[in-house]
Each structure stands twice: as structure tokens, then as C-alpha cells.
Amino acid sequence: VQLVESGGGSVDAGGSLTLSCLFNGQPGENYCVAWFRQTPEKEREWVATIGKDGRTTYADSVKGRFSISKDIAENILYLLYLQMDSLKPEDTAMYYCAAELDLGGCTPTPAAFRYWAQGTQVTVS
């Protein structure tokens, strides 16, 4: 399973960005997919998750401003999105998408995910 991200960049406070993540799952498997973020001063922080049933959950810090979604093609090709609105300077971080098999729920911690993208920088000023 390989994940490739795109869409980071710099934006003024109050602006919007959309991050994308593409990965190929294994046939017959269902995945939790999530976004995390990290700054040099902090540990990797969970942002949002979407499970195999489409249920979404968000960290309190982004609730109401960020939206996670996914498209699945041919049951194995996943396109994952993070729409980020009303961005704040404290949203500045390296953002990572991640995937893990969904065996009945998604755990919102980095240790629960085996598959990671390379990260994309988001800077809000």
C-alpha cells in the first residue's frame, strides 16, 4: 500500500486549502483513512478520520473548519481529501495522510496506522 499526497502550500489566515491523497488498497480489504499533522515542537497529532462506513470524526481543534472525504474506484483505488477552511496560523504543520485496515473501527492515534504518505507542508500566516 503506497500513499501519495498533494495540495499543500501557503495561505493567509482565513483562507482555504484542499489536500489530496491517493493510495491503492488491497482487493477485498476496507480501510480507515486519516489525516495527521506535526510541527517540530509537537508530537504527531490526529486531525480527522473516515472509516469504511463513511463515518467521520474530527479533532476538536478543527471541527467545523475541516472536512474529510474519500472516493473509491474499483474497490482498491482510494482518493482521500482534506478540505481546510478558515485556516489559522496554528494550523501550520506538515500534514500526513495514513491508512490502516478497518477491522471494526478506526483508532485515532499514529501508532494505529501502518501506511503513511510522505507529508505535505501547510503554512498559514
Coordinates of N, CA, C and O in Angstrom, one line a residue:
V1 N 0.9 -1.2 0.0 CA 0.0 0.0 0.0 C 0.9 1.2 0.0 O 1.7 1.4 0.9
Q2 N 0.8 2.0 -1.0 CA 1.6 3.3 -1.1 C 0.6 4.5 -1.2 O -0.4 4.4 -1.8
L3 N 1.0 5.5 -0.4 CA 0.2 6.7 -0.4 C 1.0 7.9 -0.9 O 2.2 8.1 -0.6
V4 N 0.3 8.7 -1.7 CA 1.0 9.9 -2.3 C 0.1 11.1 -2.1 O -1.1 11.1 -2.5
E5 N 0.7 12.1 -1.4 CA -0.1 13.3 -1.1 C 0.2 14.4 -2.1 O 1.3 14.5 -2.7
S6 N -0.7 15.4 -2.1 CA -0.5 16.6 -2.9 C -1.4 17.7 -2.3 O -2.4 17.4 -1.5
G7 N -1.1 19.0 -2.6 CA -2.0 20.0 -2.3 C -1.6 21.0 -1.2 O -2.3 21.9 -0.9
G8 N -0.4 20.8 -0.6 CA 0.0 21.7 0.5 C 0.4 23.1 -0.1 O 0.4 23.3 -1.3
G9 N 0.7 24.0 0.8 CA 1.1 25.3 0.3 C 1.0 26.4 1.4 O 0.8 26.0 2.6
S10 N 1.1 27.6 1.0 CA 1.0 28.7 1.9 C -0.3 29.5 1.6 O -0.7 29.7 0.5
V11 N -0.9 30.0 2.7 CA -2.2 30.7 2.6 C -2.3 31.7 3.7 O -1.7 31.5 4.8
D12 N -3.0 32.8 3.5 CA -3.3 33.7 4.5 C -4.3 33.2 5.5 O -5.2 32.3 5.1
A13 N -4.3 33.7 6.7 CA -5.2 33.3 7.7 C -6.7 33.6 7.2 O -6.9 34.6 6.6
G14 N -7.6 32.6 7.5 CA -8.9 32.7 7.0 C -9.1 32.1 5.6 O -10.3 31.9 5.2
G15 N -8.0 31.7 5.0 CA -8.1 31.1 3.7 C -8.4 29.6 3.7 O -8.6 29.0 4.8
S16 N -8.4 29.0 2.5 CA -8.7 27.6 2.4 C -7.6 26.8 1.6 O -7.0 27.4 0.7
L17 N -7.5 25.6 1.9 CA -6.6 24.7 1.1 C -7.3 23.3 1.1 O -8.0 23.0 2.0
T18 N -7.0 22.6 0.0 CA -7.5 21.2 0.0 C -6.3 20.3 -0.3 O -5.5 20.5 -1.2
L19 N -6.2 19.3 0.6 CA -5.1 18.3 0.5 C -5.7 17.0 -0.1 O -6.9 16.7 0.1
S20 N -4.9 16.4 -0.9 CA -5.4 15.1 -1.6 C -4.4 14.0 -1.3 O -3.2 14.3 -1.1
C21 N -4.9 12.8 -1.3 CA -4.0 11.6 -1.0 C -4.5 10.5 -1.8 O -5.7 10.2 -1.8
L22 N -3.6 9.9 -2.6 CA -4.0 8.7 -3.4 C -3.3 7.5 -2.9 O -2.1 7.5 -2.7
F23 N -4.1 6.4 -2.8 CA -3.4 5.2 -2.5 C -4.2 4.0 -3.0 O -5.4 4.0 -3.3
N24 N -3.4 2.9 -3.2 CA -4.0 1.7 -3.8 C -4.1 0.7 -2.6 O -3.1 0.3 -2.0
G25 N -5.4 0.3 -2.3 CA -5.6 -0.7 -1.3 C -5.4 -2.1 -1.9 O -5.1 -2.3 -3.0
Q26 N -5.6 -3.1 -1.0 CA -5.6 -4.5 -1.4 C -7.0 -4.9 -1.8 O -8.0 -4.6 -1.1
P27 N -7.2 -5.7 -2.8 CA -8.6 -6.2 -3.2 C -9.2 -6.9 -2.0 O -8.6 -7.7 -1.3
G28 N -10.5 -6.5 -1.8 CA -11.3 -7.2 -0.8 C -11.1 -6.6 0.6 O -11.8 -7.0 1.5
E29 N -10.2 -5.6 0.8 CA -9.9 -5.0 2.1 C -10.6 -3.7 2.2 O -10.8 -3.0 1.2
N30 N -11.0 -3.3 3.4 CA -11.5 -2.0 3.7 C -10.6 -1.3 4.7 O -10.0 -1.9 5.5
Y31 N -10.5 0.1 4.5 CA -9.5 0.8 5.2 C -10.1 2.0 6.0 O -11.1 2.6 5.6
C32 N -9.5 2.2 7.2 CA -9.6 3.5 7.8 C -8.6 4.4 7.2 O -7.5 4.0 6.9
V33 N -9.0 5.6 6.9 CA -8.1 6.6 6.3 C -8.2 7.9 7.2 O -9.2 8.2 7.6
A34 N -7.0 8.5 7.3 CA -7.0 9.6 8.3 C -5.9 10.6 7.9 O -5.1 10.4 7.0
W35 N -6.1 11.8 8.5 CA -5.1 12.9 8.3 C -4.5 13.2 9.7 O -5.2 13.2 10.7
F36 N -3.2 13.3 9.8 CA -2.5 13.8 10.9 C -1.6 15.0 10.6 O -1.4 15.3 9.4
R37 N -1.1 15.7 11.6 CA -0.2 16.8 11.3 C 0.8 16.8 12.4 O 0.6 16.3 13.5
Q38 N 1.9 17.5 12.1 CA 3.0 17.6 13.0 C 3.8 18.8 12.8 O 4.1 19.2 11.7
T39 N 4.3 19.4 13.9 CA 5.2 20.5 13.9 C 6.5 20.1 14.6 O 6.5 19.1 15.3
P40 N 7.6 20.8 14.4 CA 8.8 20.4 15.1 C 8.7 20.4 16.6 O 9.5 19.7 17.3
E41 N 7.8 21.2 17.1 CA 7.7 21.3 18.6 C 6.7 20.3 19.2 O 6.7 20.1 20.4
K42 N 5.9 19.6 18.4 CA 4.9 18.7 18.9 C 5.0 17.3 18.3 O 5.5 17.1 17.2
E43 N 4.4 16.4 19.0 CA 4.2 15.1 18.5 C 3.1 15.1 17.4 O 2.4 16.0 17.3
R44 N 3.2 14.0 16.6 CA 2.2 13.9 15.5 C 0.8 13.9 16.1 O 0.5 13.2 17.1
E45 N -0.1 14.7 15.5 CA -1.4 15.0 16.1 C -2.5 14.5 15.1 O -2.4 14.8 13.9
W46 N -3.5 13.8 15.6 CA -4.6 13.3 14.8 C -5.5 14.5 14.4 O -5.7 15.4 15.2
V47 N -5.9 14.5 13.1 CA -6.8 15.6 12.7 C -8.2 15.1 12.3 O -9.2 15.7 12.8
A48 N -8.3 14.0 11.5 CA -9.6 13.6 11.1 C -9.5 12.1 10.6 O -8.4 11.7 10.1
T49 N -10.6 11.4 10.7 CA -10.6 10.0 10.2 C -11.9 9.8 9.5 O -13.0 10.4 9.8
I50 N -11.9 8.9 8.5 CA -13.1 8.4 7.9 C -13.0 6.9 7.7 O -12.0 6.4 7.3
G51 N -14.0 6.2 8.2 CA -14.0 4.7 8.2 C -14.6 4.1 7.0 O -15.0 4.8 6.1
K52 N -14.6 2.8 7.0 CA -15.1 2.1 5.8 C -16.6 2.4 5.6 O -17.1 2.3 4.4
D53 N -17.3 2.7 6.7 CA -18.7 3.0 6.5 C -19.0 4.5 6.2 O -20.2 4.9 6.1
G54 N -17.9 5.3 6.1 CA -18.1 6.7 5.7 C -18.2 7.6 7.0 O -18.3 8.8 6.8
R55 N -18.2 7.0 8.1 CA -18.3 7.8 9.3 C -17.1 8.6 9.5 O -16.0 8.1 9.5
T56 N -17.3 9.9 9.8 CA -16.1 10.8 10.0 C -16.0 11.3 11.4 O -17.1 11.4 12.1
T57 N -14.8 11.5 11.9 CA -14.6 12.1 13.2 C -13.5 13.1 13.1 O -12.6 13.0 12.2
Y58 N -13.5 14.1 14.0 CA -12.6 15.2 13.9 C -12.0 15.6 15.2 O -12.7 15.5 16.3
A59 N -10.8 16.0 15.2 CA -10.2 16.6 16.4 C -11.0 17.9 16.8 O -11.4 18.6 15.8
D60 N -11.1 18.2 18.0 CA -11.8 19.4 18.4 C -11.3 20.7 17.8 O -12.0 21.6 17.5
S61 N -10.0 20.7 17.6 CA -9.3 21.9 17.1 C -9.7 22.2 15.7 O -9.5 23.4 15.2
V62 N -10.2 21.3 14.9 CA -10.5 21.5 13.5 C -12.0 21.3 13.2 O -12.4 21.6 12.1
K63 N -12.8 20.9 14.2 CA -14.2 20.6 14.0 C -14.9 21.9 13.5 O -14.7 22.9 14.0
G64 N -15.7 21.7 12.4 CA -16.4 22.8 11.9 C -15.6 23.6 10.8 O -16.2 24.4 10.1
R65 N -14.3 23.3 10.7 CA -13.5 24.0 9.7 C -12.9 23.1 8.7 O -12.7 23.5 7.5
F66 N -12.6 21.9 9.1 CA -12.0 20.9 8.2 C -13.1 19.8 7.8 O -14.0 19.5 8.6
S67 N -12.9 19.3 6.6 CA -13.8 18.2 6.2 C -13.0 17.1 5.5 O -12.3 17.4 4.5
I68 N -13.2 15.9 6.0 CA -12.5 14.7 5.3 C -13.5 14.0 4.5 O -14.7 13.9 4.8
S69 N -13.0 13.5 3.3 CA -13.9 12.8 2.4 C -13.0 11.8 1.6 O -11.8 11.9 1.6
K70 N -13.7 10.9 0.9 CA -13.0 9.9 0.1 C -13.8 9.5 -1.1 O -15.0 9.5 -1.0
D71 N -13.1 9.1 -2.1 CA -13.7 8.4 -3.3 C -13.0 7.1 -3.4 O -11.8 7.1 -3.2
I72 N -13.7 6.1 -3.8 CA -13.1 4.8 -4.1 C -13.4 4.3 -5.5 O -14.6 4.3 -5.8
A73 N -12.4 3.9 -6.2 CA -12.6 3.4 -7.6 C -12.2 2.0 -7.7 O -11.1 1.6 -7.2
E74 N -13.1 1.2 -8.2 CA -12.8 -0.3 -8.5 C -12.4 -1.0 -7.2 O -11.6 -1.9 -7.2
N75 N -12.9 -0.5 -6.1 CA -12.7 -1.1 -4.7 C -11.3 -1.1 -4.2 O -11.0 -1.6 -3.1
I76 N -10.3 -0.6 -5.0 CA -8.9 -0.6 -4.5 C -8.2 0.8 -4.6 O -7.2 1.0 -3.9
L77 N -8.7 1.7 -5.4 CA -8.1 3.0 -5.6 C -8.8 4.0 -4.7 O -9.9 4.3 -5.0
Y78 N -8.1 4.5 -3.7 CA -8.7 5.5 -2.8 C -8.1 6.9 -3.1 O -6.9 7.1 -3.3
L79 N -9.1 7.9 -3.2 CA -8.7 9.3 -3.2 C -9.3 9.9 -1.9 O -10.5 9.8 -1.7
L80 N -8.4 10.4 -1.1 CA -8.7 10.9 0.2 C -8.5 12.4 0.1 O -7.5 12.9 -0.5
Y81 N -9.4 13.2 0.7 CA -9.3 14.7 0.7 C -9.4 15.2 2.1 O -10.1 14.7 3.0
L82 N -8.8 16.4 2.3 CA -9.0 17.1 3.5 C -9.2 18.6 3.0 O -8.3 19.3 2.6
Q83 N -10.5 19.0 3.1 CA -10.8 20.4 2.8 C -10.6 21.2 4.1 O -11.3 20.9 5.1
M84 N -9.8 22.2 4.0 CA -9.5 23.0 5.2 C -9.9 24.5 5.0 O -9.4 25.1 4.0
D85 N -10.9 24.9 5.7 CA -11.4 26.3 5.6 C -11.1 27.1 6.9 O -10.8 26.5 7.9
S86 N -11.2 28.4 6.8 CA -11.0 29.3 8.0 C -9.7 28.9 8.7 O -9.6 28.8 9.9
L87 N -8.6 28.8 7.9 CA -7.3 28.4 8.4 C -6.8 29.4 9.3 O -7.0 30.6 9.2
K88 N -6.1 28.9 10.3 CA -5.4 29.7 11.4 C -3.9 29.5 11.4 O -3.5 28.4 11.0
P89 N -3.2 30.4 11.9 CA -1.7 30.2 11.9 C -1.4 28.9 12.7 O -0.4 28.3 12.4
E90 N -2.1 28.6 13.7 CA -1.8 27.4 14.5 C -2.1 26.1 13.7 O -1.8 25.0 14.2
D91 N -2.7 26.2 12.5 CA -2.9 25.0 11.7 C -1.6 24.7 10.9 O -1.5 23.7 10.2
T92 N -0.6 25.6 10.9 CA 0.7 25.4 10.2 C 1.3 24.1 10.7 O 1.5 24.0 11.9
A93 N 1.6 23.2 9.8 CA 2.2 21.9 10.2 C 2.5 21.2 8.9 O 2.1 21.6 7.8
M94 N 3.2 20.1 9.1 CA 3.3 19.1 8.0 C 2.1 18.1 8.2 O 1.9 17.6 9.3
Y95 N 1.4 17.9 7.1 CA 0.2 17.1 7.1 C 0.5 15.8 6.4 O 1.1 15.7 5.4
Y96 N 0.0 14.7 7.1 CA 0.2 13.3 6.6 C -1.1 12.6 6.4 O -1.9 12.7 7.3
C97 N -1.3 11.9 5.3 CA -2.4 11.0 5.3 C -1.9 9.6 5.6 O -0.7 9.3 5.5
A98 N -2.8 8.8 6.2 CA -2.5 7.5 6.7 C -3.6 6.5 6.4 O -4.8 6.9 6.3
A99 N -3.3 5.3 6.3 CA -4.3 4.2 6.1 C -4.0 3.0 6.9 O -2.8 2.7 7.2
E100 N -5.1 2.3 7.3 CA -4.9 1.1 8.0 C -6.2 0.2 7.8 O -7.3 0.8 7.5
L101 N -6.1 -1.1 7.8 CA -7.3 -1.9 7.7 C -8.3 -1.6 8.7 O -8.0 -1.4 9.9
D102 N -9.6 -1.5 8.2 CA -10.7 -1.2 9.1 C -11.3 -2.6 9.5 O -12.0 -3.2 8.7
L103 N -11.0 -3.0 10.7 CA -11.5 -4.3 11.2 C -12.7 -4.2 12.1 O -13.0 -5.1 12.8
G104 N -13.3 -3.0 12.2 CA -14.4 -2.7 13.0 C -14.3 -1.4 13.7 O -15.2 -1.1 14.6
G105 N -13.4 -0.6 13.3 CA -13.3 0.8 13.9 C -12.0 1.4 13.6 O -11.0 0.7 13.2
C106 N -11.9 2.7 13.8 CA -10.7 3.4 13.5 C -10.1 4.0 14.8 O -10.9 4.7 15.5
T107 N -8.9 3.8 15.1 CA -8.3 4.4 16.3 C -7.5 5.6 15.9 O -6.6 5.5 15.1
P108 N -7.8 6.7 16.5 CA -7.2 8.0 16.1 C -5.8 8.3 16.7 O -5.6 9.3 17.3
T109 N -4.9 7.3 16.6 CA -3.6 7.6 17.0 C -2.6 7.1 16.0 O -2.8 6.2 15.2
P110 N -1.4 7.8 15.9 CA -0.4 7.4 14.9 C 0.0 6.0 14.9 O 0.2 5.3 13.9
A111 N 0.1 5.4 16.1 CA 0.5 4.0 16.2 C -0.4 3.0 15.6 O 0.0 1.9 15.3
A112 N -1.7 3.4 15.4 CA -2.7 2.5 14.9 C -2.6 2.4 13.4 O -3.4 1.6 12.8
F113 N -1.8 3.2 12.7 CA -1.7 3.3 11.3 C -0.4 2.8 10.8 O 0.7 3.3 11.2
R114 N -0.4 1.8 9.9 CA 0.9 1.3 9.3 C 1.3 2.0 8.0 O 2.5 2.1 7.8
Y115 N 0.4 2.6 7.3 CA 0.7 3.1 6.0 C 0.6 4.6 6.0 O -0.4 5.2 6.3
W116 N 1.7 5.3 5.5 CA 1.8 6.7 5.6 C 2.3 7.3 4.3 O 3.1 6.7 3.5
A117 N 1.8 8.5 4.0 CA 2.3 9.3 2.9 C 3.5 10.1 3.3 O 3.9 10.1 4.5
Q118 N 4.1 10.8 2.4 CA 5.4 11.5 2.6 C 5.2 12.8 3.4 O 6.2 13.3 3.9
G119 N 4.0 13.3 3.4 CA 3.8 14.6 4.1 C 3.8 15.7 3.2 O 4.5 15.7 2.1
T120 N 3.0 16.8 3.5 CA 2.9 18.0 2.7 C 2.8 19.2 3.6 O 2.0 19.1 4.6
Q121 N 3.6 20.2 3.4 CA 3.6 21.3 4.3 C 2.5 22.3 4.0 O 2.2 22.7 2.9
V122 N 1.8 22.7 5.1 CA 0.8 23.7 5.1 C 1.3 24.9 6.0 O 1.6 24.7 7.2
T123 N 1.3 26.1 5.4 CA 1.8 27.2 6.2 C 0.7 28.3 6.1 O 0.3 28.7 5.0
V124 N 0.2 28.8 7.3 CA -0.8 29.8 7.4 C -0.2 31.0 8.1 O 0.3 30.9 9.2
S125 N -0.3 32.2 7.5 CA 0.3 33.3 8.1 C -0.7 34.5 8.1 O -1.7 34.4 7.5

